[in-house]
Amino acid sequence: VGKQPIRETNIYMYLYFVFFIISGSFFTLNLFIGVIIDKLPPSQKKV
């Protein structure tokens, strides 16, 4: 009783969290765009 978690003790965890969120979002976006590009029919240019 009376022992609460100490906040803001490790600044590196904030940096890790931000890096994790950005890299996870980048990976998910690349995966989503890759699937869309893969499923689109190839366009043929008429010259």
mmCIF file of C-alpha atoms in Angstrom:
data_model
loop_
_atom_site.group_PDB
_atom_site.id
_atom_site.type_symbol
_atom_site.label_atom_id
_atom_site.label_comp_id
_atom_site.label_asym_id
_atom_site.label_seq_id
_atom_site.Cartn_x
_atom_site.Cartn_y
_atom_site.Cartn_z
ATOM 1 C CA VAL A 1 0.000 0.000 0.000
ATOM 2 C CA GLY A 2 1.273 3.454 -0.820
ATOM 3 C CA LYS A 3 3.699 2.356 -3.542
ATOM 4 C CA GLN A 4 2.546 3.819 -6.805
ATOM 5 C CA PRO A 5 4.492 3.450 -10.056
ATOM 6 C CA ILE A 6 7.053 6.196 -10.557
ATOM 7 C CA ARG A 7 6.333 8.075 -13.777
ATOM 8 C CA GLU A 8 8.845 9.551 -16.196
ATOM 9 C CA THR A 9 11.843 7.709 -14.819
ATOM 10 C CA ASN A 10 13.206 6.398 -18.105
ATOM 11 C CA ILE A 11 13.233 8.751 -21.104
ATOM 12 C CA TYR A 12 14.496 5.964 -23.366
ATOM 13 C CA MET A 13 11.193 4.139 -23.080
ATOM 14 C CA TYR A 14 9.436 7.171 -24.563
ATOM 15 C CA LEU A 15 11.834 7.128 -27.502
ATOM 16 C CA TYR A 16 11.362 3.374 -27.924
ATOM 17 C CA PHE A 17 7.589 3.757 -27.861
ATOM 18 C CA VAL A 18 7.601 6.528 -30.485
ATOM 19 C CA PHE A 19 9.989 4.543 -32.694
ATOM 20 C CA PHE A 20 7.843 1.431 -32.304
ATOM 21 C CA ILE A 21 4.639 3.261 -33.259
ATOM 22 C CA ILE A 22 6.223 4.974 -36.280
ATOM 23 C CA SER A 23 7.890 1.817 -37.589
ATOM 24 C CA GLY A 24 4.736 -0.243 -37.031
ATOM 25 C CA SER A 25 2.644 2.309 -38.889
ATOM 26 C CA PHE A 26 5.168 2.432 -41.737
ATOM 27 C CA PHE A 27 5.189 -1.369 -42.027
ATOM 28 C CA THR A 28 1.381 -1.574 -41.998
ATOM 29 C CA LEU A 29 1.048 1.166 -44.609
ATOM 30 C CA ASN A 30 3.618 -0.509 -46.877
ATOM 31 C CA LEU A 31 1.833 -3.838 -46.528
ATOM 32 C CA PHE A 32 -1.531 -2.276 -47.357
ATOM 33 C CA ILE A 33 -0.192 -0.391 -50.386
ATOM 34 C CA GLY A 34 1.669 -3.487 -51.599
ATOM 35 C CA VAL A 35 -1.504 -5.563 -51.561
ATOM 36 C CA ILE A 36 -3.423 -2.857 -53.418
ATOM 37 C CA ILE A 37 -0.697 -2.483 -56.065
ATOM 38 C CA ASP A 38 -0.442 -6.255 -56.438
ATOM 39 C CA LYS A 39 -4.185 -6.653 -57.003
ATOM 40 C CA LEU A 40 -4.498 -3.864 -59.570
ATOM 41 C CA PRO A 41 -4.464 -5.024 -63.177
ATOM 42 C CA PRO A 42 -1.381 -3.932 -65.100
ATOM 43 C CA SER A 43 -2.035 -0.911 -67.259
ATOM 44 C CA GLN A 44 -0.986 -1.058 -70.875
ATOM 45 C CA LYS A 45 0.195 2.101 -72.556
ATOM 46 C CA LYS A 46 -0.996 2.649 -76.088
ATOM 47 C CA VAL A 47 1.507 4.642 -78.081
#
